[in-house]
Tab-separated table of C-alpha atoms and ligand atoms in Angstrom:
chain	number	residue	atom	x	y	z
A	909	UNK	CA	-67.820	119.501	-45.581
A	910	UNK	CA	-65.433	120.675	-48.434
A	911	UNK	CA	-65.543	124.123	-46.909
A	912	UNK	CA	-64.142	122.853	-43.652
A	913	UNK	CA	-61.166	121.633	-45.564
A	914	UNK	CA	-60.489	124.800	-47.537
A	915	UNK	CA	-57.085	125.310	-45.913
A	916	UNK	CA	-55.953	121.657	-46.097
A	917	UNK	CA	-52.749	120.795	-47.828
A	918	UNK	CA	-50.016	118.178	-47.317
A	919	UNK	CA	-48.766	119.699	-44.022
A	920	UNK	CA	-52.032	120.510	-42.234
A	921	UNK	CA	-53.982	121.846	-40.501
A	922	UNK	CA	-54.396	118.904	-38.205
A	923	UNK	CA	-57.416	120.348	-36.320
A	924	UNK	CA	-59.638	123.453	-36.493
A	925	UNK	CA	-61.730	123.907	-33.415
A	926	UNK	CA	-64.470	126.425	-32.959
A	927	UNK	CA	-65.170	127.451	-29.302
A	928	UNK	CA	-68.499	129.074	-28.316
A	929	UNK	CA	-69.432	129.708	-24.739
A	930	UNK	CA	-72.672	131.822	-24.826
A	931	UNK	CA	-72.821	132.365	-21.014
A	932	UNK	CA	-69.673	134.529	-21.087
A	933	UNK	CA	-69.730	135.589	-24.731
A	934	UNK	CA	-66.579	133.576	-25.696
A	935	UNK	CA	-66.159	133.131	-29.386
A	936	UNK	CA	-62.918	131.723	-30.471
A	937	UNK	CA	-61.039	129.497	-32.858
A	938	UNK	CA	-58.039	127.229	-32.472
A	939	UNK	CA	-56.013	125.909	-35.460
A	940	UNK	CA	-53.529	123.234	-34.656
A	941	UNK	CA	-51.627	123.102	-37.918
A	942	UNK	CA	-49.004	120.372	-37.563
A	943	UNK	CA	-47.831	118.342	-34.577
A	944	UNK	CA	-45.391	115.890	-36.184
A	945	UNK	CA	-42.472	117.302	-34.151
A	946	UNK	CA	-44.449	117.704	-30.964
A	947	UNK	CA	-47.310	119.690	-29.481
A	948	UNK	CA	-47.791	122.959	-31.126
A	949	UNK	CA	-46.747	126.265	-29.625
A	950	UNK	CA	-48.406	129.531	-30.870
A	951	UNK	CA	-49.821	132.729	-29.565
A	952	UNK	CA	-53.362	133.457	-28.388
A	953	UNK	CA	-54.381	136.591	-30.243
A	954	UNK	CA	-57.288	138.755	-29.140
A	955	UNK	CA	-58.831	141.250	-31.557
A	956	UNK	CA	-62.156	142.254	-32.933
A	957	UNK	CA	-61.232	141.753	-36.583
A	958	UNK	CA	-59.471	138.395	-36.629
A	959	UNK	CA	-60.577	135.765	-39.009
A	960	UNK	CA	-60.369	131.956	-39.242
A	961	UNK	CA	-58.111	132.439	-42.321
A	962	UNK	CA	-55.770	134.704	-40.400
A	963	UNK	CA	-55.638	132.045	-37.615
A	964	UNK	CA	-54.724	129.412	-40.101
A	965	UNK	CA	-52.030	131.566	-41.741
A	966	UNK	CA	-50.490	132.372	-38.400
A	967	UNK	CA	-50.597	128.692	-37.269
A	968	UNK	CA	-48.820	127.731	-40.491
A	969	UNK	CA	-46.183	130.401	-39.965
A	970	UNK	CA	-45.628	128.938	-36.525
A	971	UNK	CA	-45.255	125.444	-38.012
A	972	UNK	CA	-42.522	126.699	-40.267
A	973	UNK	CA	-40.817	128.869	-37.614
A	974	UNK	CA	-40.711	126.083	-35.030
A	975	UNK	CA	-39.497	123.509	-37.548
A	976	UNK	CA	-36.863	125.914	-38.901
A	977	UNK	CA	-35.689	126.511	-35.326
A	978	UNK	CA	-35.461	122.738	-34.775
A	979	UNK	CA	-37.786	122.789	-31.830
A	980	UNK	CA	-39.735	119.660	-30.744
A	981	UNK	CA	-42.967	121.600	-31.379
A	982	UNK	CA	-45.402	121.979	-34.193
A	983	UNK	CA	-47.385	125.129	-35.072
A	984	UNK	CA	-50.711	126.364	-33.831
A	985	UNK	CA	-52.497	129.590	-33.116
A	986	UNK	CA	-55.744	130.568	-31.397
A	987	UNK	CA	-57.860	133.699	-31.613
A	988	UNK	CA	-60.495	135.196	-29.339
A	989	UNK	CA	-62.927	137.602	-31.087
A	990	UNK	CA	-63.065	140.650	-28.824
A	991	UNK	CA	-61.629	143.951	-27.878
A	992	UNK	CA	-58.372	143.347	-25.900
A	993	UNK	CA	-58.871	146.637	-23.995
A	994	UNK	CA	-62.092	145.481	-22.425
A	995	UNK	CA	-62.378	145.582	-18.607
A	996	UNK	CA	-59.803	143.391	-16.940
A	997	UNK	CA	-62.289	141.205	-15.158
A	998	UNK	CA	-64.106	140.554	-18.397
A	999	UNK	CA	-60.917	139.684	-20.206
A	1000	UNK	CA	-59.840	137.409	-17.439
A	1001	UNK	CA	-63.158	135.553	-17.557
A	1002	UNK	CA	-62.912	135.057	-21.331
A	1003	UNK	CA	-59.311	133.827	-21.228
A	1004	UNK	CA	-60.004	131.483	-18.326
A	1005	UNK	CA	-63.075	130.121	-20.264
A	1006	UNK	CA	-60.928	129.678	-23.327
A	1007	UNK	CA	-58.256	127.765	-21.389
A	1008	UNK	CA	-60.916	125.482	-19.867
A	1009	UNK	CA	-62.564	124.839	-23.185
A	1010	UNK	CA	-59.173	123.601	-24.473
A	1011	UNK	CA	-57.990	121.881	-21.344
A	1012	UNK	CA	-57.768	118.464	-22.976
A	1013	UNK	CA	-56.403	119.789	-26.273
A	1014	UNK	CA	-52.874	118.654	-25.421
A	1015	UNK	CA	-51.700	119.291	-28.965
A	1016	UNK	CA	-51.647	123.004	-28.174
A	1017	UNK	CA	-49.583	125.125	-25.826
A	1018	UNK	CA	-50.779	128.748	-25.338
A	1019	UNK	CA	-48.372	131.628	-25.735
A	1020	UNK	CA	-48.973	135.490	-25.721
A	1021	UNK	CA	-49.598	137.365	-28.942
A	1022	UNK	CA	-51.300	140.595	-29.938
A	1023	UNK	CA	-53.853	141.560	-27.347
A	1024	UNK	CA	-52.635	139.116	-24.735
A	1025	UNK	CA	-49.664	139.209	-22.393
A	1026	UNK	CA	-47.756	137.292	-19.623
A	1027	UNK	CA	-50.594	137.956	-17.204
A	1028	UNK	CA	-53.081	136.302	-19.569
A	1029	UNK	CA	-50.745	133.377	-19.804
A	1030	UNK	CA	-50.650	133.158	-15.993
A	1031	UNK	CA	-54.411	132.836	-15.990
A	1032	UNK	CA	-54.178	129.987	-18.671
A	1033	UNK	CA	-51.424	128.302	-16.576
A	1034	UNK	CA	-53.627	128.571	-13.412
A	1035	UNK	CA	-56.474	126.854	-15.224
A	1036	UNK	CA	-54.762	124.137	-17.234
A	1037	UNK	CA	-51.005	124.295	-16.508
A	1038	UNK	CA	-50.088	124.499	-20.226
A	1039	UNK	CA	-48.793	127.960	-21.311
A	1040	UNK	CA	-45.484	129.726	-22.202
A	1041	UNK	CA	-44.497	133.324	-21.935
A	1042	UNK	CA	-45.271	133.438	-18.237
A	1043	UNK	CA	-44.373	135.979	-15.637
A	1044	UNK	CA	-41.130	135.331	-13.719
A	1045	UNK	CA	-43.031	134.598	-10.524
A	1046	UNK	CA	-44.550	131.454	-12.000
A	1047	UNK	CA	-41.474	130.084	-13.746
A	1048	UNK	CA	-41.438	132.286	-16.846
A	1049	UNK	CA	-38.525	133.828	-18.662
A	1050	UNK	CA	-39.581	137.339	-19.623
A	1051	UNK	CA	-38.539	137.185	-23.203
A	1052	UNK	CA	-39.405	140.747	-24.097
A	1053	UNK	CA	-37.693	142.185	-21.128
A	1054	UNK	CA	-34.442	140.219	-21.678
A	1055	UNK	CA	-34.579	140.810	-25.510
A	1056	UNK	CA	-34.691	137.165	-26.652
A	1057	UNK	CA	-35.759	138.029	-30.235
A	1058	UNK	CA	-33.277	140.880	-30.522
A	1059	UNK	CA	-30.432	138.538	-29.289
A	1060	UNK	CA	-31.301	136.096	-32.104
A	1061	UNK	CA	-31.498	138.968	-34.633
A	1062	UNK	CA	-28.051	140.052	-33.694
A	1063	UNK	CA	-26.640	136.560	-34.346
A	1064	UNK	CA	-28.568	136.163	-37.649
A	1065	UNK	CA	-26.994	139.515	-38.690
A	1066	UNK	CA	-23.521	138.395	-37.729
A	1067	UNK	CA	-23.806	135.264	-39.729
A	1068	UNK	CA	-25.356	136.981	-42.690
A	1069	UNK	CA	-22.355	139.331	-42.852
A	1070	UNK	CA	-20.303	136.344	-43.958
A	1071	UNK	CA	-22.273	136.689	-47.181
A	1072	UNK	CA	-21.824	140.438	-47.432
A	1073	UNK	CA	-18.691	142.460	-47.978
A	1074	UNK	CA	-18.548	144.631	-44.855
A	1075	UNK	CA	-17.986	144.062	-41.144
A	1076	UNK	CA	-20.399	144.606	-38.286
A	1077	UNK	CA	-17.974	147.040	-36.576
A	1078	UNK	CA	-18.878	150.447	-37.932
A	1079	UNK	CA	-21.822	149.230	-39.998
A	1080	UNK	CA	-24.664	151.853	-40.134
A	1081	UNK	CA	-28.012	150.364	-38.982
A	1082	UNK	CA	-31.567	151.704	-39.477
A	1083	UNK	CA	-34.289	150.386	-37.162
A	1084	UNK	CA	-37.905	150.616	-38.358
A	1085	UNK	CA	-39.946	150.370	-35.209
A	1086	UNK	CA	-37.792	151.101	-32.112
A	1087	UNK	CA	-39.940	148.713	-29.789
A	1088	UNK	CA	-39.125	145.504	-27.956
A	1089	UNK	CA	-37.553	143.757	-30.882
A	1090	UNK	CA	-35.934	146.717	-32.614
A	1091	UNK	CA	-34.248	148.341	-29.598
A	1092	UNK	CA	-32.981	144.998	-28.238
A	1093	UNK	CA	-31.564	143.948	-31.605
A	1094	UNK	CA	-29.787	147.326	-31.807
A	1095	UNK	CA	-28.469	146.953	-28.292
A	1096	UNK	CA	-26.748	143.712	-29.039
A	1097	UNK	CA	-25.453	144.938	-32.439
A	1098	UNK	CA	-23.998	148.101	-30.918
A	1099	UNK	CA	-22.033	145.902	-28.455
A	1100	UNK	CA	-20.193	144.669	-31.558
A	1101	UNK	CA	-19.542	148.091	-32.904
A	1102	UNK	CA	-22.638	148.757	-35.228
A	1103	UNK	CA	-23.871	152.344	-35.223
A	1104	UNK	CA	-27.560	153.305	-35.118
A	1105	UNK	CA	-28.014	156.058	-37.686
A	1106	UNK	CA	-31.810	156.213	-37.762
A	1107	UNK	CA	-34.812	154.872	-35.701
A	1108	UNK	CA	-38.541	155.269	-36.097
A	1109	UNK	CA	-41.791	154.699	-34.278
A	1110	UNK	CA	-45.449	155.537	-35.040
A	1111	UNK	CA	-44.634	159.282	-34.351
A	1112	UNK	CA	-41.763	159.714	-36.770
A	1113	UNK	CA	-38.049	159.111	-37.538
A	1114	UNK	CA	-34.877	160.433	-35.944
A	1115	UNK	CA	-31.719	160.498	-38.109
A	1116	UNK	CA	-28.146	161.288	-37.391
A	1117	UNK	CA	-25.363	159.876	-39.558
A	1118	UNK	CA	-22.900	160.380	-36.704
A	1119	UNK	CA	-24.830	157.891	-34.584
A	1120	UNK	CA	-27.717	158.035	-32.070
A	1121	UNK	CA	-27.569	157.201	-28.397
A	1122	UNK	CA	-29.388	153.902	-27.951
A	1123	UNK	CA	-29.666	154.345	-24.180
A	1124	UNK	CA	-31.303	157.718	-24.527
A	1125	UNK	CA	-33.809	156.429	-27.097
A	1126	UNK	CA	-34.621	153.427	-24.920
A	1127	UNK	CA	-35.332	155.597	-21.860
A	1128	UNK	CA	-37.559	157.878	-23.969
A	1129	UNK	CA	-39.655	154.872	-25.068
A	1130	UNK	CA	-39.808	153.498	-21.573
A	1131	UNK	CA	-41.151	156.911	-20.495
A	1132	UNK	CA	-43.924	156.707	-23.128
A	1133	UNK	CA	-42.298	159.172	-25.429
A	1134	UNK	CA	-41.104	158.954	-28.973
A	1135	UNK	CA	-37.753	158.530	-30.640
A	1136	UNK	CA	-38.263	161.943	-32.181
A	1137	UNK	CA	-38.045	163.537	-28.724
A	1138	UNK	CA	-34.220	162.771	-28.779
A	1139	UNK	CA	-32.557	166.132	-28.673
A	1140	UNK	CA	-29.986	165.153	-31.188
A	1141	UNK	CA	-30.297	164.507	-35.017
A	1142	UNK	CA	-32.924	165.484	-37.512
A	1143	UNK	CA	-36.562	164.790	-36.991
A	1144	UNK	CA	-38.297	163.291	-40.079
A	1145	UNK	CA	-41.616	161.730	-40.947
A	1146	UNK	CA	-42.447	158.129	-39.970
A	1147	UNK	CA	-41.595	156.411	-43.220
A	1148	UNK	CA	-38.426	158.454	-43.928
A	1149	UNK	CA	-36.368	155.351	-42.711
A	1150	UNK	CA	-36.954	153.946	-46.210
A	1151	UNK	CA	-34.791	156.584	-47.813
A	1152	UNK	CA	-31.881	156.534	-45.381
A	1153	UNK	CA	-28.722	155.138	-46.715
A	1154	UNK	CA	-27.335	152.516	-44.494
A	1155	UNK	CA	-25.652	149.072	-44.412
A	1156	UNK	CA	-28.209	147.088	-42.411
A	1157	UNK	CA	-31.959	147.820	-42.461
A	1158	UNK	CA	-34.053	146.126	-39.716
A	1159	UNK	CA	-37.890	146.208	-39.979
A	1160	UNK	CA	-39.362	145.579	-36.476
A	1161	UNK	CA	-42.913	147.007	-36.687
A	1162	UNK	CA	-45.673	146.046	-39.008
A	1163	UNK	CA	-46.312	143.538	-41.818
A	1164	UNK	CA	-45.823	144.455	-45.594
A	1165	UNK	CA	-43.877	147.689	-44.844
A	1166	UNK	CA	-41.634	146.948	-47.844
A	1167	UNK	CA	-43.710	146.356	-50.988
A	1168	UNK	CA	-43.559	146.752	-54.687
A	1169	UNK	CA	-44.440	150.435	-54.505
A	1170	UNK	CA	-41.607	151.482	-52.243
A	1171	UNK	CA	-38.826	148.913	-52.455
A	1172	UNK	CA	-36.909	151.010	-54.905
A	1173	UNK	CA	-36.437	153.609	-52.160
A	1174	UNK	CA	-34.257	151.356	-49.948
A	1175	UNK	CA	-30.508	152.164	-50.053
A	1176	UNK	CA	-29.062	149.276	-48.029
A	1177	UNK	CA	-27.098	146.087	-48.397
A	1178	UNK	CA	-28.588	143.739	-45.781
A	1179	UNK	CA	-32.120	143.344	-44.420
A	1180	UNK	CA	-32.694	141.301	-41.301
A	1181	UNK	CA	-36.470	140.721	-40.889
A	1182	UNK	CA	-37.419	141.355	-37.226
A	1183	UNK	CA	-41.077	141.797	-37.772
A	1184	UNK	CA	-43.348	139.028	-39.149
A	1185	UNK	CA	-43.773	139.338	-42.936
A	1186	UNK	CA	-42.426	142.874	-43.213
A	1187	UNK	CA	-41.393	142.496	-46.866
A	1188	UNK	CA	-43.872	141.186	-49.530
A	1189	UNK	CA	-42.712	138.212	-51.651
A	1190	UNK	CA	-42.613	140.398	-54.728
A	1191	UNK	CA	-40.341	143.052	-52.913
A	1192	UNK	CA	-38.107	140.219	-51.621
A	1193	UNK	CA	-37.484	139.244	-55.218
A	1194	UNK	CA	-36.680	142.707	-56.322
A	1195	UNK	CA	-34.186	143.027	-53.445
A	1196	UNK	CA	-32.649	139.640	-54.367
A	1197	UNK	CA	-32.206	140.723	-57.956
A	1198	UNK	CA	-30.474	143.948	-56.731
A	1199	UNK	CA	-28.143	141.894	-54.584
A	1200	UNK	CA	-29.597	143.025	-51.275
A	1201	UNK	CA	-29.538	140.036	-48.916
A	1202	UNK	CA	-32.767	139.510	-46.937
A	1203	UNK	CA	-32.813	137.121	-43.972
A	1204	UNK	CA	-36.375	135.872	-43.846
A	1205	UNK	CA	-38.552	136.534	-40.794
A	1206	UNK	CA	-39.146	133.070	-39.451
A	1207	UNK	CA	-35.406	132.363	-39.420
A	1208	UNK	CA	-34.338	135.784	-37.976
A	1209	UNK	CA	-37.038	136.378	-35.373
A	1210	UNK	CA	-37.290	132.877	-33.917
A	1211	UNK	CA	-35.511	133.930	-30.643
A	1212	UNK	CA	-38.811	134.530	-28.816
A	1213	UNK	CA	-40.403	131.225	-29.496
A	1214	UNK	CA	-37.006	129.368	-28.839
A	1215	UNK	CA	-37.000	131.114	-25.424
A	1216	UNK	CA	-40.582	130.045	-24.822
A	1217	UNK	CA	-39.694	126.439	-25.654
A	1218	UNK	CA	-36.759	126.542	-23.114
A	1219	UNK	CA	-39.154	127.965	-20.550
A	1220	UNK	CA	-41.691	125.166	-21.211
A	1221	UNK	CA	-38.984	122.630	-20.333
A	1222	UNK	CA	-38.107	124.417	-17.147
A	1223	UNK	CA	-34.800	125.782	-18.434
A	1224	UNK	CA	-33.063	128.958	-17.215
A	1225	UNK	CA	-32.598	132.439	-18.837
A	1226	UNK	CA	-28.913	131.755	-19.538
A	1227	UNK	CA	-29.838	128.456	-21.215
A	1228	UNK	CA	-32.349	130.330	-23.400
A	1229	UNK	CA	-29.636	132.760	-24.585
A	1230	UNK	CA	-27.226	129.946	-25.339
A	1231	UNK	CA	-29.834	127.896	-27.284
A	1232	UNK	CA	-30.992	130.935	-29.226
A	1233	UNK	CA	-27.423	131.762	-30.231
A	1234	UNK	CA	-26.649	128.272	-31.322
A	1235	UNK	CA	-29.928	127.734	-33.333
A	1236	UNK	CA	-29.996	131.166	-34.966
A	1237	UNK	CA	-26.434	130.966	-36.078
A	1238	UNK	CA	-26.724	127.368	-37.516
A	1239	UNK	CA	-30.083	128.049	-39.226
A	1240	UNK	CA	-28.999	131.333	-40.770
A	1241	UNK	CA	-25.849	129.669	-42.130
A	1242	UNK	CA	-27.761	126.766	-43.473
A	1243	UNK	CA	-30.395	128.909	-45.227
A	1244	UNK	CA	-27.782	131.354	-46.734
A	1245	UNK	CA	-25.487	128.521	-47.843
A	1246	UNK	CA	-28.461	126.920	-49.621
A	1247	UNK	CA	-29.352	130.233	-51.158
A	1248	UNK	CA	-25.987	130.676	-52.544
A	1249	UNK	CA	-25.395	127.102	-53.747
A	1250	UNK	CA	-28.801	126.570	-55.367
A	1251	UNK	CA	-29.278	130.144	-56.556
A	1252	UNK	CA	-32.664	130.474	-54.893
A	1253	UNK	CA	-34.261	133.246	-52.797
A	1254	UNK	CA	-33.490	133.043	-49.075
A	1255	UNK	CA	-37.211	132.589	-48.295
A	1256	UNK	CA	-37.328	129.595	-50.691
A	1257	UNK	CA	-34.339	128.067	-48.987
A	1258	UNK	CA	-35.902	128.778	-45.523
A	1259	UNK	CA	-39.245	127.138	-46.508
A	1260	UNK	CA	-37.409	124.129	-48.023
A	1261	UNK	CA	-35.345	123.661	-44.773
A	1262	UNK	CA	-38.497	123.876	-42.544
A	1263	UNK	CA	-40.680	121.769	-44.801
A	1264	UNK	CA	-38.088	119.077	-45.099
A	1265	UNK	CA	-37.763	118.906	-41.313
A	1266	UNK	CA	-41.665	118.694	-41.019
A	1267	UNK	CA	-41.838	115.952	-43.638
A	1268	UNK	CA	-39.106	113.956	-41.939
A	1269	UNK	CA	-40.929	114.254	-38.582
A	1270	UNK	CA	-44.248	113.406	-40.289
A	1271	UNK	CA	-42.694	110.256	-41.698
A	1272	UNK	CA	-41.886	109.006	-38.162
A	1273	UNK	CA	-45.604	109.185	-37.075
A	1274	UNK	CA	-47.767	106.168	-37.010
A	1275	UNK	CA	-50.145	107.169	-39.814
A	1276	UNK	CA	-47.239	107.564	-42.106
A	1277	UNK	CA	-46.908	103.775	-42.494
A	1278	UNK	CA	-50.397	103.251	-43.924
B	552	NAD	P1	-43.575	146.627	-30.002
B	552	NAD	O1	-44.971	147.082	-29.915
B	552	NAD	O2	-42.783	146.525	-28.653
B	552	NAD	O3	-42.733	147.616	-30.943
B	552	NAD	C1	-43.229	148.103	-32.150
B	552	NAD	C2	-42.675	149.458	-32.443
B	552	NAD	O4	-42.912	149.685	-33.889
B	552	NAD	C3	-43.261	150.546	-31.619
B	552	NAD	O5	-42.187	151.402	-31.175
B	552	NAD	C4	-44.132	151.244	-32.542
B	552	NAD	O6	-44.277	152.626	-32.262
B	552	NAD	C5	-43.379	151.081	-33.865
B	552	NAD	N1	-44.382	151.087	-35.133
B	552	NAD	C6	-45.515	150.650	-35.275
B	552	NAD	N2	-45.924	150.809	-36.480
B	552	NAD	C7	-44.892	151.518	-37.181
B	552	NAD	C8	-44.674	152.066	-38.415
B	552	NAD	N3	-45.614	151.906	-39.392
B	552	NAD	N4	-43.486	152.665	-38.747
B	552	NAD	C9	-42.602	152.812	-37.714
B	552	NAD	N5	-42.741	152.302	-36.477
B	552	NAD	C10	-43.877	151.702	-36.240
B	552	NAD	O7	-43.691	145.291	-30.786
B	552	NAD	P2	-42.455	144.127	-30.797
B	552	NAD	O8	-42.786	143.096	-29.759
B	552	NAD	O9	-41.152	144.809	-30.889
B	552	NAD	O10	-42.788	143.462	-32.208
B	552	NAD	C11	-42.519	144.028	-33.410
B	552	NAD	C12	-42.742	143.048	-34.585
B	552	NAD	O11	-41.956	141.945	-34.388
B	552	NAD	C13	-44.052	142.515	-34.716
B	552	NAD	O12	-44.302	142.363	-36.076
B	552	NAD	C14	-44.045	141.253	-34.000
B	552	NAD	O13	-45.083	140.371	-34.520
B	552	NAD	C15	-42.736	140.785	-34.446
B	552	NAD	N6	-42.172	139.757	-33.491
B	552	NAD	C16	-42.000	139.976	-32.187
B	552	NAD	C17	-41.424	139.095	-31.389
B	552	NAD	C18	-41.210	139.357	-29.914
B	552	NAD	O14	-40.454	138.588	-29.323
B	552	NAD	N7	-41.694	140.392	-29.242
B	552	NAD	C19	-40.988	137.831	-31.847
B	552	NAD	C20	-41.159	137.576	-33.226
B	552	NAD	C21	-41.757	138.599	-34.061
């Protein structure tokens, strides 16, 4: 029994459910981490190499993100063990079976994640009526298409600049990972005068200190090409973004891209974390000591889940933009003020903010009185 509780601490997880449906080969896990603020929202990940531990860590990250965003939702995550590129009919069967297995698990609301998309969420909704990140045709707000996370990042950046000594207009920005999050964040920042000096994807980096054309890069990516196919600027290798001098550096690709071995290469003044866990804790500490401000991931990239929560309540796209703006600005300000006043790392302040909201919510629950 002790083994079943190996992840347990004072916040959760509330439930860990193993799902096995031999007739269709479904093997899956759901971790509902904490539901004090409301039913958990978290993505359904499909991959061959996921683990229960990964599922727990991701569920906890959602608990913190949802609490920090002040949403009436706890954190959860589910994983299906399997290749997401399997034949569509097989994938549909697995996902529908997964939804049915969890039909009565009202503490969990499905969302899309790695290996699943809005079509998968439509299958879940069709089975059990409880999913976010849906196609527009069934009441969804297409959060990637509208750039919900990028919109939030642009506001987090704007607020963070109150704690830096340079304005957004004319600021030189580097985007690592010019995908959904990266390109949309840059689009909104450019509307306020920021200049994109370098962008990368898996195939390389493009660099031009005079500024790159965001619309051209976006069109190249939409056509399945790379940022390095831009006719202008200098083509460099993928990780060259690390060495490019800039004012704002936005990681929007993979985890752990800034770590102890390469953090000394960065020449920037502000990092706004678009990707999840892009900077290791040790590297965040080094940056803090060097005076580089780092806005933590679960504060800066909460726009997507806020949009999903608005969708769940039947809200509109314009309402989602308003709520994201208001929450991102307030939370970034709160975290950075705490960082400055108490001399702590921004991540410590962010975790404190989230954990104190979770504990207050937990204290209102029935079991808290015993
Ligand atoms: P995406 O697939 O649309 O874009 C990722 C981009 O990064 C692609 O252009 C890819 O070529 C590039 N890339 C991958 N590895 C790279 C590397 N090592 N170096 C440089 N470029 C690389 O994905 P996305 O939806 O934009 O998500 C990006 C990150 O943001 C992920 O960590 C994701 O978990 C996180 N995130 C996304 C959202 C959202 O709303 N989509 C919300 C919160 C967090």
